[in-house]
PDB file of C-alpha atoms in Angstrom:
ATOM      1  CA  UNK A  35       3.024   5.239  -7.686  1.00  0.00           C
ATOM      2  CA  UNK A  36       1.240   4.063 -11.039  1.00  0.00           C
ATOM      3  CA  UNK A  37      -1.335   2.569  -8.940  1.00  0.00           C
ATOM      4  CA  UNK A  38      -2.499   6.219  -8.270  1.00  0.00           C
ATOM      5  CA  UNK A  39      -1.978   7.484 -11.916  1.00  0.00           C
ATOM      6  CA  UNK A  40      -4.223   4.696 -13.010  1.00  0.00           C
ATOM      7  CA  UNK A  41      -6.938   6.011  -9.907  1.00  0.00           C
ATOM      8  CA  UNK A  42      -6.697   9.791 -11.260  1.00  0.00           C
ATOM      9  CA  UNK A  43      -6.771   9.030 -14.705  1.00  0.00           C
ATOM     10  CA  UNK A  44     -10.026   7.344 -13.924  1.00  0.00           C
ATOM     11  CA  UNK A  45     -11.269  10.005 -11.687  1.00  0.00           C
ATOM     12  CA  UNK A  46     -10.300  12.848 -13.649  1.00  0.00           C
ATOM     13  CA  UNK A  47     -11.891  11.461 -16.978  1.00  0.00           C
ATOM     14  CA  UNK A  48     -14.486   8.872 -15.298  1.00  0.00           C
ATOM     15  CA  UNK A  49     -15.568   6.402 -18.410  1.00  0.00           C
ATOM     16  CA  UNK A  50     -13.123   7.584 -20.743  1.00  0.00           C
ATOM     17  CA  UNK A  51     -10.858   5.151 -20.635  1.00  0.00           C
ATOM     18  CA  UNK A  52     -10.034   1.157 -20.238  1.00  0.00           C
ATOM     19  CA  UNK A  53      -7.178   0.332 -18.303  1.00  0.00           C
ATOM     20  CA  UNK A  54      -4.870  -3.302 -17.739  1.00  0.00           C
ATOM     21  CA  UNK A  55      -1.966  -3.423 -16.563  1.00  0.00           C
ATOM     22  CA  UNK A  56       1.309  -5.679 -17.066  1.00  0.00           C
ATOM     23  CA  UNK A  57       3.532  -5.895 -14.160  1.00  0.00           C
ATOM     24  CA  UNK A  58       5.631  -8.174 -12.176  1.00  0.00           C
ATOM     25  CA  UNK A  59       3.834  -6.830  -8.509  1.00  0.00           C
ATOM     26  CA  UNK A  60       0.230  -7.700  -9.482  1.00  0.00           C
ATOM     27  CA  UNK A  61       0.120  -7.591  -5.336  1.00  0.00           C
ATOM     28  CA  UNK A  62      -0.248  -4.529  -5.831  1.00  0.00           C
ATOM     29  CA  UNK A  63      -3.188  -4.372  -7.845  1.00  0.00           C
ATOM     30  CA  UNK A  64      -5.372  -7.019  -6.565  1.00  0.00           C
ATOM     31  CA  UNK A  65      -8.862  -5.813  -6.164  1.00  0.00           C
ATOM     32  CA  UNK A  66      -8.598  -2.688  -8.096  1.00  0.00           C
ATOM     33  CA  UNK A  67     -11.974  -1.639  -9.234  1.00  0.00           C
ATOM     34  CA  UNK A  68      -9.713   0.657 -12.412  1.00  0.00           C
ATOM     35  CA  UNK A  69      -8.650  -2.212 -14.252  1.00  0.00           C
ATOM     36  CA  UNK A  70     -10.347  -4.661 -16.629  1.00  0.00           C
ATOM     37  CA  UNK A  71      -8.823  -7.771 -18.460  1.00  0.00           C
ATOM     38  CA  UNK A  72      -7.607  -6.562 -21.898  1.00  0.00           C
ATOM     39  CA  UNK A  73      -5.901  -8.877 -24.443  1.00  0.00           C
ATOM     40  CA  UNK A  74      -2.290  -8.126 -25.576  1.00  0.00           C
ATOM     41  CA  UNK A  75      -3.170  -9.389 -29.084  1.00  0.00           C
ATOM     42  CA  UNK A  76      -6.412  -6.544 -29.383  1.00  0.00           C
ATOM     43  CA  UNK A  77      -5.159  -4.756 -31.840  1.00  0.00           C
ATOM     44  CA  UNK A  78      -6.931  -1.713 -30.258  1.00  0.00           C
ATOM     45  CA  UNK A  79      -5.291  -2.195 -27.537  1.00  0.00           C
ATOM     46  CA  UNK A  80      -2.933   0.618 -26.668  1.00  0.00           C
ATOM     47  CA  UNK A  81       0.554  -0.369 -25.499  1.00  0.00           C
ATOM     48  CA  UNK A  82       2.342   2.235 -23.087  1.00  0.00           C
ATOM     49  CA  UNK A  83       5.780   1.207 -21.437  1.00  0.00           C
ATOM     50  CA  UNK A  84       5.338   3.932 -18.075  1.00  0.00           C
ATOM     51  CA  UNK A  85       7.940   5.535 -16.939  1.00  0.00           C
ATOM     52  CA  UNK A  86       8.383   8.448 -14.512  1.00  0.00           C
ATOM     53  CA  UNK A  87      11.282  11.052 -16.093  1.00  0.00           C
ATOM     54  CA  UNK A  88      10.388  13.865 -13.404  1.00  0.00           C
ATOM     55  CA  UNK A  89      12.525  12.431 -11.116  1.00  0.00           C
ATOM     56  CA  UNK A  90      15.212  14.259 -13.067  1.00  0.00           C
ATOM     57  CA  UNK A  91      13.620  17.457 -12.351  1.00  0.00           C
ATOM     58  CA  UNK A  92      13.277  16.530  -8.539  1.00  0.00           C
ATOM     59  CA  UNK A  93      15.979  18.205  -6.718  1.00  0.00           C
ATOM     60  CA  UNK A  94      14.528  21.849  -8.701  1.00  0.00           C
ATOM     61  CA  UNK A  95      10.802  21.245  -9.172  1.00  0.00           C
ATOM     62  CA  UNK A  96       8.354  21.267  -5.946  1.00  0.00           C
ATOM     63  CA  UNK A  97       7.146  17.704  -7.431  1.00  0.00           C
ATOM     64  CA  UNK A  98       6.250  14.403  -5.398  1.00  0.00           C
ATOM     65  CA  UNK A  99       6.651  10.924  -6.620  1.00  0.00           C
ATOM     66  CA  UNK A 100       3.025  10.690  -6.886  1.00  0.00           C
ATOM     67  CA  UNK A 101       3.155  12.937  -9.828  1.00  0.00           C
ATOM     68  CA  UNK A 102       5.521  11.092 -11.790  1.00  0.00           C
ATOM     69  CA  UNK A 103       3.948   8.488 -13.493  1.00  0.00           C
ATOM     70  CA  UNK A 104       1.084  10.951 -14.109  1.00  0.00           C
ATOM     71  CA  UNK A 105       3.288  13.637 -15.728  1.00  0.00           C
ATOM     72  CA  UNK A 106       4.094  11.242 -18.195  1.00  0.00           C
ATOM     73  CA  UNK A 107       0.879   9.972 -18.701  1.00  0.00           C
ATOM     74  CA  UNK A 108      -0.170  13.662 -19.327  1.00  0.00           C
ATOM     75  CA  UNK A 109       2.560  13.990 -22.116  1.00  0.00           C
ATOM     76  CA  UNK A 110       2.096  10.879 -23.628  1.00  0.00           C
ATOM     77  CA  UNK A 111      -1.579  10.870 -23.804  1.00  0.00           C
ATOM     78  CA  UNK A 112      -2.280  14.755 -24.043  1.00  0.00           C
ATOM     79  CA  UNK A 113      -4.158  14.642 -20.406  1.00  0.00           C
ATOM     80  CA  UNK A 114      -4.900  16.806 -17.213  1.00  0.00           C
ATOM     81  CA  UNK A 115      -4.477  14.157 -15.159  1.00  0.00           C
ATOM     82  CA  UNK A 116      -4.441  15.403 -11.390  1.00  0.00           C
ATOM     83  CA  UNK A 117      -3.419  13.930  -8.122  1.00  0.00           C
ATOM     84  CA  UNK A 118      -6.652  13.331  -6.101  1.00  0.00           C
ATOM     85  CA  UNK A 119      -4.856  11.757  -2.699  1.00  0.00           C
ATOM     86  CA  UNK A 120      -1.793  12.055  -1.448  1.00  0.00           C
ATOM     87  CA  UNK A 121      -0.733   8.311  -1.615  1.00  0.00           C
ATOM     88  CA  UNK A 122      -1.062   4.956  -3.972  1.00  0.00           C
ATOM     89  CA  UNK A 123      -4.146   3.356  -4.320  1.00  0.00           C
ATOM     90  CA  UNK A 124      -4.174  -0.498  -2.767  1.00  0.00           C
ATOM     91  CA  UNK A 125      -7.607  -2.271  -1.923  1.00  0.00           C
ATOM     92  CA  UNK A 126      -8.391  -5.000   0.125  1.00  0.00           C
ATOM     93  CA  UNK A 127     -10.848  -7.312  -0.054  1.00  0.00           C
ATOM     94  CA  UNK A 128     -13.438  -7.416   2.972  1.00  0.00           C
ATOM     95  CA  UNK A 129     -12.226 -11.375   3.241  1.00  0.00           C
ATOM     96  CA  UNK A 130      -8.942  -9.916   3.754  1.00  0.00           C
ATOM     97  CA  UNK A 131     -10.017  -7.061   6.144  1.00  0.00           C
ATOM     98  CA  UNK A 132     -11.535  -9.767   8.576  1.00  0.00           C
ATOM     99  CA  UNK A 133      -8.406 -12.219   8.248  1.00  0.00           C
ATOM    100  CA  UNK A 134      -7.088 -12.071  12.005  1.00  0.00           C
ATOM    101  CA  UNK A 135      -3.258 -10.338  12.067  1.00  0.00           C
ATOM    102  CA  UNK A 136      -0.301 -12.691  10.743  1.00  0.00           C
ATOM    103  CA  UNK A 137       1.547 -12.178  14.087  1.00  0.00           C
ATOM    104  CA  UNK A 138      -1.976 -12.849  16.492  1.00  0.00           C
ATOM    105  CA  UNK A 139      -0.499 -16.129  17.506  1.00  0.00           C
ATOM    106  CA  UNK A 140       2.252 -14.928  18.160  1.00  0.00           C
ATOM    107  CA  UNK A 141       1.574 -11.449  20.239  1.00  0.00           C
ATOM    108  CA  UNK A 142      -1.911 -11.767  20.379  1.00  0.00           C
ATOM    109  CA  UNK A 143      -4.081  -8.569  20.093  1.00  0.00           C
ATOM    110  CA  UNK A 144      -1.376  -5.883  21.295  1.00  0.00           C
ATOM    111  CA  UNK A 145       0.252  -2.996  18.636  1.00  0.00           C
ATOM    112  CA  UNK A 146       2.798  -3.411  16.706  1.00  0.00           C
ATOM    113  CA  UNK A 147       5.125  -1.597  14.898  1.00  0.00           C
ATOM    114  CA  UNK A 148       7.005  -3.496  11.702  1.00  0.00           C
ATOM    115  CA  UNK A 149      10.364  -2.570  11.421  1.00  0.00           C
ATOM    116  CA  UNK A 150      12.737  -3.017   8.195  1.00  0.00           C
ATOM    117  CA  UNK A 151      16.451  -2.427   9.111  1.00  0.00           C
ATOM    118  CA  UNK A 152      18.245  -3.273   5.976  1.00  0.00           C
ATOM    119  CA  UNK A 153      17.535  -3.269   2.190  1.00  0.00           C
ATOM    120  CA  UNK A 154      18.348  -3.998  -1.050  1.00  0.00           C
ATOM    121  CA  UNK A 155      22.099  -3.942  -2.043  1.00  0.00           C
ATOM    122  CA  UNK A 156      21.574  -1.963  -5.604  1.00  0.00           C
ATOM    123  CA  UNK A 157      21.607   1.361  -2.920  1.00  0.00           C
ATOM    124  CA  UNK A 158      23.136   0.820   0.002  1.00  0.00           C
ATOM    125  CA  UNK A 159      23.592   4.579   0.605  1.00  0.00           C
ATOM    126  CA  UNK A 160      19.940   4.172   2.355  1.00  0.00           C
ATOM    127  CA  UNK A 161      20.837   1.810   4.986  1.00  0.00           C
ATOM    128  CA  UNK A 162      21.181   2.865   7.753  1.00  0.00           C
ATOM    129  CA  UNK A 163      23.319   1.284  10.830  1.00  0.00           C
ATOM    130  CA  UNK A 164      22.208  -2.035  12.033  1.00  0.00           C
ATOM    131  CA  UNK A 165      23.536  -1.028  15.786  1.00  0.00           C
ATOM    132  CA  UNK A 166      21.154   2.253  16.026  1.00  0.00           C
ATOM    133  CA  UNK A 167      18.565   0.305  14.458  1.00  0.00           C
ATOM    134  CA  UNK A 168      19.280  -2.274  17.386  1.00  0.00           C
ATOM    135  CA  UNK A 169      19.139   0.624  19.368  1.00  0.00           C
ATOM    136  CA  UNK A 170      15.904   1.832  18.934  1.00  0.00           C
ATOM    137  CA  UNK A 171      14.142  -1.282  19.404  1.00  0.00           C
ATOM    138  CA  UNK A 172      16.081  -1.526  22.988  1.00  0.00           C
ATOM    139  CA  UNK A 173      15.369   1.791  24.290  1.00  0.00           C
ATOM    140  CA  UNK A 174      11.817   1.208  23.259  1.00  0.00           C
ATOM    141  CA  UNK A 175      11.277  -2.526  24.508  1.00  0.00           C
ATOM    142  CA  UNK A 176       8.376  -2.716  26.710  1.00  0.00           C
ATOM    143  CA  UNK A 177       6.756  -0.202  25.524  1.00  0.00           C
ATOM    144  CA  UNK A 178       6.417  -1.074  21.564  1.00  0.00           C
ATOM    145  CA  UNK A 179       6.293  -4.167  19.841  1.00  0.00           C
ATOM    146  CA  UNK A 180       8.807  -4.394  16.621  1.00  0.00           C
ATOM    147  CA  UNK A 181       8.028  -7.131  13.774  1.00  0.00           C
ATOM    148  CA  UNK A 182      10.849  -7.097  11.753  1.00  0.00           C
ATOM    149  CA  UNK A 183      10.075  -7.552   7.834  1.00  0.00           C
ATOM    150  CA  UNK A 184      12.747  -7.884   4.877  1.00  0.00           C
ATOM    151  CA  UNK A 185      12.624 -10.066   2.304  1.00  0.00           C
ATOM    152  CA  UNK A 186      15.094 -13.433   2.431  1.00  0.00           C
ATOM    153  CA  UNK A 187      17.251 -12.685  -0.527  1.00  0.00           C
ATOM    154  CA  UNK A 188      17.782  -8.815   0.312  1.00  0.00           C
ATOM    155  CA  UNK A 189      20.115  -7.524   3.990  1.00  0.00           C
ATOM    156  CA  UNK A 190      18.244  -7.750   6.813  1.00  0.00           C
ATOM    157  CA  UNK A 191      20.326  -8.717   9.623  1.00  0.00           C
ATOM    158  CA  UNK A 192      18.367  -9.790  12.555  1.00  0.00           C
ATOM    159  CA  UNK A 193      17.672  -7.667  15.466  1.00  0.00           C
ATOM    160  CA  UNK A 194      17.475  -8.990  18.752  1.00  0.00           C
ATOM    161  CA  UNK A 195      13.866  -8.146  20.819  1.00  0.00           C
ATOM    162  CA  UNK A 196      11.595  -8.060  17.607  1.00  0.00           C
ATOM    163  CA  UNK A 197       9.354 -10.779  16.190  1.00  0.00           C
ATOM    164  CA  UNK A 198      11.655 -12.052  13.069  1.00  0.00           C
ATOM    165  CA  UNK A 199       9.266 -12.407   9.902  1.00  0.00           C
ATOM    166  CA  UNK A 200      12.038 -11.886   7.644  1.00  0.00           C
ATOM    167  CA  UNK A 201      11.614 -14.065   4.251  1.00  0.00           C
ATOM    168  CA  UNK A 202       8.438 -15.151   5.748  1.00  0.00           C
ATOM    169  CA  UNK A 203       6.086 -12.914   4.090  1.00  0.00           C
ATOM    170  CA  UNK A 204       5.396 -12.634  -0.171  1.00  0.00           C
ATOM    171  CA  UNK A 205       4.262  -9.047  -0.826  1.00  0.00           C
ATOM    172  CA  UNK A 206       0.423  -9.377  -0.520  1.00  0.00           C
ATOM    173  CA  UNK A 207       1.479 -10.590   2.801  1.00  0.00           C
ATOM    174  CA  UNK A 208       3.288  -7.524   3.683  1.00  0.00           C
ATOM    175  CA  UNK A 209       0.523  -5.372   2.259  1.00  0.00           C
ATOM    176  CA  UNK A 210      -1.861  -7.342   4.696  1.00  0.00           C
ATOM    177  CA  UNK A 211       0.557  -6.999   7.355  1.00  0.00           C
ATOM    178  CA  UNK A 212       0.626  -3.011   7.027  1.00  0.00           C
ATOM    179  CA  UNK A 213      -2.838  -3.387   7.712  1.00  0.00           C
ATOM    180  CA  UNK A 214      -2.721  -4.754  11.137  1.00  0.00           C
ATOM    181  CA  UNK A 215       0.496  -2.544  11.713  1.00  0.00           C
ATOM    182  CA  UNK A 216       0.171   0.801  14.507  1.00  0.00           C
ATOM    183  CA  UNK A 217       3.276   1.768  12.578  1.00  0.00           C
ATOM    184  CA  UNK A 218       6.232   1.205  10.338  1.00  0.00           C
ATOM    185  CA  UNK A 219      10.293   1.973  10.719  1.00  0.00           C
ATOM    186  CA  UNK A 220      12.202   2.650   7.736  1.00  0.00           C
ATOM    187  CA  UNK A 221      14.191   3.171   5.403  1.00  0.00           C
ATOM    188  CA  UNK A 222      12.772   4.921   2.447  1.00  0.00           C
ATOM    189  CA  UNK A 223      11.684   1.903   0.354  1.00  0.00           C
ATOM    190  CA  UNK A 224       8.330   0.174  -0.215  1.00  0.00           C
ATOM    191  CA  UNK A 225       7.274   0.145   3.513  1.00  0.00           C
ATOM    192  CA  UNK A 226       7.245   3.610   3.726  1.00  0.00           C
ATOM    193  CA  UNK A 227       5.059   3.993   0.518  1.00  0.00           C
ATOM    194  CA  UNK A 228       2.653   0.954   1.933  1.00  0.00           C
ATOM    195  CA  UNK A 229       2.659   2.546   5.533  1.00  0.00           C
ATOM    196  CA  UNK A 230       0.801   5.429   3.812  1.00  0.00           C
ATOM    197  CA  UNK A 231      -1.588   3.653   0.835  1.00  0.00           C
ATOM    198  CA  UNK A 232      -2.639   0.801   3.229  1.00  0.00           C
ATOM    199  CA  UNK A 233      -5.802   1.213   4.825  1.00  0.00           C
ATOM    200  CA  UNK A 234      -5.384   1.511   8.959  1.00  0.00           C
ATOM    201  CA  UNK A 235      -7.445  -1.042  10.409  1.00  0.00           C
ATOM    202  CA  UNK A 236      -7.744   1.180  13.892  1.00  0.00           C
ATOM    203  CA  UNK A 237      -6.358   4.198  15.380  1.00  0.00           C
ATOM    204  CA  UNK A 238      -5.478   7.016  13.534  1.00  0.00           C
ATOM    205  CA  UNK A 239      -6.818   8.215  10.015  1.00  0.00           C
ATOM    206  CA  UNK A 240      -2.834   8.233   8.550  1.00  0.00           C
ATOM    207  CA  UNK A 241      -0.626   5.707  10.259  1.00  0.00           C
ATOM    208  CA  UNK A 242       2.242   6.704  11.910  1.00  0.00           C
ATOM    209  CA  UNK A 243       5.905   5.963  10.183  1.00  0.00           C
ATOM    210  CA  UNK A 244       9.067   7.091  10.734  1.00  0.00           C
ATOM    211  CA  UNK A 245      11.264   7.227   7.492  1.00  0.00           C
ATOM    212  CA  UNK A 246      15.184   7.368   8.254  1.00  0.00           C
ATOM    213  CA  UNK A 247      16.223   9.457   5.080  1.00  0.00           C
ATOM    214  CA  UNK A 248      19.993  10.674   5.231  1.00  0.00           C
ATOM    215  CA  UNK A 249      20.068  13.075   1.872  1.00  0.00           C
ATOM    216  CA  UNK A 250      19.783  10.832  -1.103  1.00  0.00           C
ATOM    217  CA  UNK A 251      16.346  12.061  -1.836  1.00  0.00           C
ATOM    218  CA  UNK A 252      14.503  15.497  -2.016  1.00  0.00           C
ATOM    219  CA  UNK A 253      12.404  15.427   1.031  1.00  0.00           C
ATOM    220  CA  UNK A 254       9.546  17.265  -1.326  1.00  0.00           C
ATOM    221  CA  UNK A 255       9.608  14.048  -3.726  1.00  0.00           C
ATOM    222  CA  UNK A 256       9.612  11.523  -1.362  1.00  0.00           C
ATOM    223  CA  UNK A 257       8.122  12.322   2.290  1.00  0.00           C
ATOM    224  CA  UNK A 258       3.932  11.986   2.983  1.00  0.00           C
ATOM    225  CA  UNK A 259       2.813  14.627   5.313  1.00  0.00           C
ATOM    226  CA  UNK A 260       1.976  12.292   8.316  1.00  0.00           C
ATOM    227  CA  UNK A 261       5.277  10.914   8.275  1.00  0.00           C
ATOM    228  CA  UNK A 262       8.562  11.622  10.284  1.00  0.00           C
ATOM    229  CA  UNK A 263      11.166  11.895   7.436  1.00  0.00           C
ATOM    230  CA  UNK A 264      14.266  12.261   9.340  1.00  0.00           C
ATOM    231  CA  UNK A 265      16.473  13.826   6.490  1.00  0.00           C
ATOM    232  CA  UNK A 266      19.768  16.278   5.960  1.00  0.00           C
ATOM    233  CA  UNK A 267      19.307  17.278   2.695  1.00  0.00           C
ATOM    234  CA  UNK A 268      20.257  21.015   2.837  1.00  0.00           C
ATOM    235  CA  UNK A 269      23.196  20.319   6.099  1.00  0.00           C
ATOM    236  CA  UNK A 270      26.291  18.873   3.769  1.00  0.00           C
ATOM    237  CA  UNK A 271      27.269  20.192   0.543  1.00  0.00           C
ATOM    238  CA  UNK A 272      26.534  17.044  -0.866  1.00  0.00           C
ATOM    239  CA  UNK A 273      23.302  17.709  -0.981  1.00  0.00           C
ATOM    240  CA  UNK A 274      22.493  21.382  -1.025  1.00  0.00           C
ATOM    241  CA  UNK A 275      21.346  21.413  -3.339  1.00  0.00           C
ATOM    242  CA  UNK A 276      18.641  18.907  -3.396  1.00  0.00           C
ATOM    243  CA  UNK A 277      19.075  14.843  -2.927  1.00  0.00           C
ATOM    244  CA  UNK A 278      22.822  13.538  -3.962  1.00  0.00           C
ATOM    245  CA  UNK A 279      20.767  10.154  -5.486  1.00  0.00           C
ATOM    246  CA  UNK A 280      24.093   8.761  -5.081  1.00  0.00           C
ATOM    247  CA  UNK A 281      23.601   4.175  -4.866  1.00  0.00           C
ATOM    248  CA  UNK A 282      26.015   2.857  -2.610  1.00  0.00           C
ATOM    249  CA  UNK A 283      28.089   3.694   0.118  1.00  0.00           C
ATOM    250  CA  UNK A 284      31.266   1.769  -0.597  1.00  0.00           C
ATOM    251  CA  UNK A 285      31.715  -0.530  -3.507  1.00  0.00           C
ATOM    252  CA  UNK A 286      30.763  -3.948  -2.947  1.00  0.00           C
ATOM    253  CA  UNK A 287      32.746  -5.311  -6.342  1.00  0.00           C
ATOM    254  CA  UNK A 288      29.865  -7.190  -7.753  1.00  0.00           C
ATOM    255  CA  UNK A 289      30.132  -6.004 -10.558  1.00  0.00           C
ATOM    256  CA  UNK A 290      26.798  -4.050 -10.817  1.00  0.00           C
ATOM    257  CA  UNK A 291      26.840  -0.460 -12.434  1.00  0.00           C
ATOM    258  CA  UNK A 292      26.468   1.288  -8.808  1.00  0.00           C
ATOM    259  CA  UNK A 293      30.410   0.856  -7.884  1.00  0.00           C
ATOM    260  CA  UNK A 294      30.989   3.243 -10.525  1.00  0.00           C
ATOM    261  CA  UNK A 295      32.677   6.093  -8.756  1.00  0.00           C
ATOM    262  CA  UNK A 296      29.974   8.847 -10.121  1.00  0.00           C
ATOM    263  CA  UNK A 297      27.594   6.353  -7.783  1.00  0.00           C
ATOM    264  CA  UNK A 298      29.638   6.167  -4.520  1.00  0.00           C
ATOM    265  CA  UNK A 299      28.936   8.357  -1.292  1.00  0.00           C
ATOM    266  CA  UNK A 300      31.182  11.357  -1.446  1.00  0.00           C
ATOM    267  CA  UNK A 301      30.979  12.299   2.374  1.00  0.00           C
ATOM    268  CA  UNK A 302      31.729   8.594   4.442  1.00  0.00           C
ATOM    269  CA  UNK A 303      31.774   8.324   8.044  1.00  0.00           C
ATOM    270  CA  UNK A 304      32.901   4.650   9.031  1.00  0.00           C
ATOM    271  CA  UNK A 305      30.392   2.224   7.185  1.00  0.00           C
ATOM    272  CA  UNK A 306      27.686   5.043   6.788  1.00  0.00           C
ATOM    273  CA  UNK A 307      27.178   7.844   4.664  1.00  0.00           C
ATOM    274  CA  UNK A 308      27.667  10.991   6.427  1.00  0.00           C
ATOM    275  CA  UNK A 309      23.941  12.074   6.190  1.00  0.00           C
ATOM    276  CA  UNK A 310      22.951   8.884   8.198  1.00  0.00           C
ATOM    277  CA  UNK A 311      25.688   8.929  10.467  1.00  0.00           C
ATOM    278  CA  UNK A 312      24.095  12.398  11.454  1.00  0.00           C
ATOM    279  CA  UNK A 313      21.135  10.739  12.790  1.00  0.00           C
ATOM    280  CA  UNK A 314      21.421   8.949  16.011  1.00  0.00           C
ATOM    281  CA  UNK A 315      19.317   6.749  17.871  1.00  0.00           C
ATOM    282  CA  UNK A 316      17.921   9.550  20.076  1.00  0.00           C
ATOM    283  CA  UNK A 317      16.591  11.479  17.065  1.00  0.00           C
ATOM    284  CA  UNK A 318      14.042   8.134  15.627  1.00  0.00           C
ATOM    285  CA  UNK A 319      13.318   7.212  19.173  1.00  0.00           C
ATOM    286  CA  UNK A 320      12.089  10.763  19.601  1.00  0.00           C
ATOM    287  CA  UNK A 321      10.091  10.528  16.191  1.00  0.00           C
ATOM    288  CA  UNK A 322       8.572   7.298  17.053  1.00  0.00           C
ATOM    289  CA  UNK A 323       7.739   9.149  20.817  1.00  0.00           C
ATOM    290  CA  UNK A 324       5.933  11.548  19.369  1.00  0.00           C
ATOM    291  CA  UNK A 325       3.242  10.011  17.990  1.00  0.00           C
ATOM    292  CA  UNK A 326       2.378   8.833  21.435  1.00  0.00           C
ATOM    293  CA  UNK A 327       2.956  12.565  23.168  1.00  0.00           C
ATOM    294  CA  UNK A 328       0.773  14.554  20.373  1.00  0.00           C
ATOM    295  CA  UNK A 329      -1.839  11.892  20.949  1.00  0.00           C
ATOM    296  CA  UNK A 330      -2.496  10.384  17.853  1.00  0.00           C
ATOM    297  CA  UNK A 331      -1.987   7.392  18.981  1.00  0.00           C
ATOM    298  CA  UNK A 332      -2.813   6.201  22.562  1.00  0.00           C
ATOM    299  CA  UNK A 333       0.092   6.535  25.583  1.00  0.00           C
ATOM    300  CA  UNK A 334       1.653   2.925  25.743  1.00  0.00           C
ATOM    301  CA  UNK A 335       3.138   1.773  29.151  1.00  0.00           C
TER     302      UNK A 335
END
């Protein structure tokens, strides 16, 4: 999301300003034509620790993500910066555009769809079930190729029938990955914001992705409009009244901050919070499907 602050802050006052940036995901930033090496010992260098405080008007305030980091650009730097495209702003080199895909050996020249069925255990209210997950990929074998990503240290429990690159790519890799991908399943996490900032190599203008949602997050805040953000934000009373932004499910006594009780799923069904127990398999195979039916992307077999 700062990726495309820094973007409209150049295009919306082009020469105006000199931008670096300090970050542990310099991935993300590789090739960007808005930043330029600046010392941290300039003393004319400006400082500014970014944050995104919106998000505490999201469940009220018809605001995406995207605007966050600029809203507080705006206040902090008395600008009108404005979005300028609905996503984040990644570039890739043409060495890396003409870098045959990661999984070629492996499936050759045929789609694929990458497929991330777990996450990070700081909010485990947005995983969703491992079995339906499972499921998908079964009642769609044959027909679509799954290459299932997750990083090593995070929960991504295998699932049988896709091409396993868990731990096996860093995060440029992923990006690069995206690239060659027809599509993405997810969770919302940073898949679903690469599936829509990384350039598609063929097909489609906007590649396809399927976001399974539950109600943690306002849709409005979170969804891109080519996406299929299967939510229920608005169905429990949980969250009527916008996302709950609850973290975990059920305590996992680690320790961390998110067992707190004012953290914990209100409304659990078996392992799953109610809102992603509401959506079954049929619902994300039907999703995925209809890509394929509208005709965005060619019939497969």
């Amino acid at each position: 999301m700062l990726t495309a602050a820094v973007r409209d802050l150049h295009r919306t006052y082009p020469g105006e300003f000199v931008t670096d940036v300090r970050t542990p995901f310099e991935a993300l930033w590789q090739n960007s034509p808005y930043l330029t090496p600046l010392s941290d010992w300039d003393e004319a260098v400006e400082h500014i620790d970014c944050g995104y405080p919106l998000v505490h008007k999201s469940n009220f305030a018809p605001y995406h993500f995207l605007h966050g980091f600029i809203d507080f650009l705006n206040g902090r730097l008395g600008l009108q910066i404005r979005p300028t495209e609905f996503k984040g702003d990644l570039h890739l080199s043409q060495a890396e555009r003409d870098l045959p895909s990661q999984v070629a050996p492996i499936i050759g020249d045929s789609p694929f769809w990458i497929v991330v069925g777990g996450g990070k255990t700081d909010f485990t209210i947005k995983w969703w079930s491992h079995e339906r997950f499972q499921g998908v990929v079964d009642r769609l074998c044959g027909r679509i190729r799954f290459v299932q990503a997750g990083r090593r240290d995070h929960f991504h429990p295998p699932l049988h029938g896709a091409i396993d690159l868990r731990g096996q790519t860093d995060l440029r890799e992923l990006i690069l990955l995206t690239h060659h991908a027809q599509g993405v399943l997810c969770p919302v996490s940073l898949p679903m914001h690469l599936a829509a900032a990384v350039e598609v190599k063929s097909g489609p203008r906007n590649r396809p992705c399927v976001v399974i949602a539950g109600g943690r997050e306002p849709p409005h805040w979170e969804a891109y409009p080519h996406h299929q953000f299967v939510h229920r934000v608005g169905a429990l009373r949980c969250c009527d009244q916008g996302g709950c932004w609850k973290s975990r499910t059920i305590p996992l006594h680690d320790g961390a901050e998110h067992d707190q009780p004012d953290h914990l799923c209100v409304d659990v069904r078996g392992d799953l919070p109610r809102c992603m127990d509401m959506i079954e398999v049929d619902e994300v195979v039907r999703r995925i499907e209809l890509y394929f039916e509208g005709g965005a992307l060619p019939s497969h077999p």
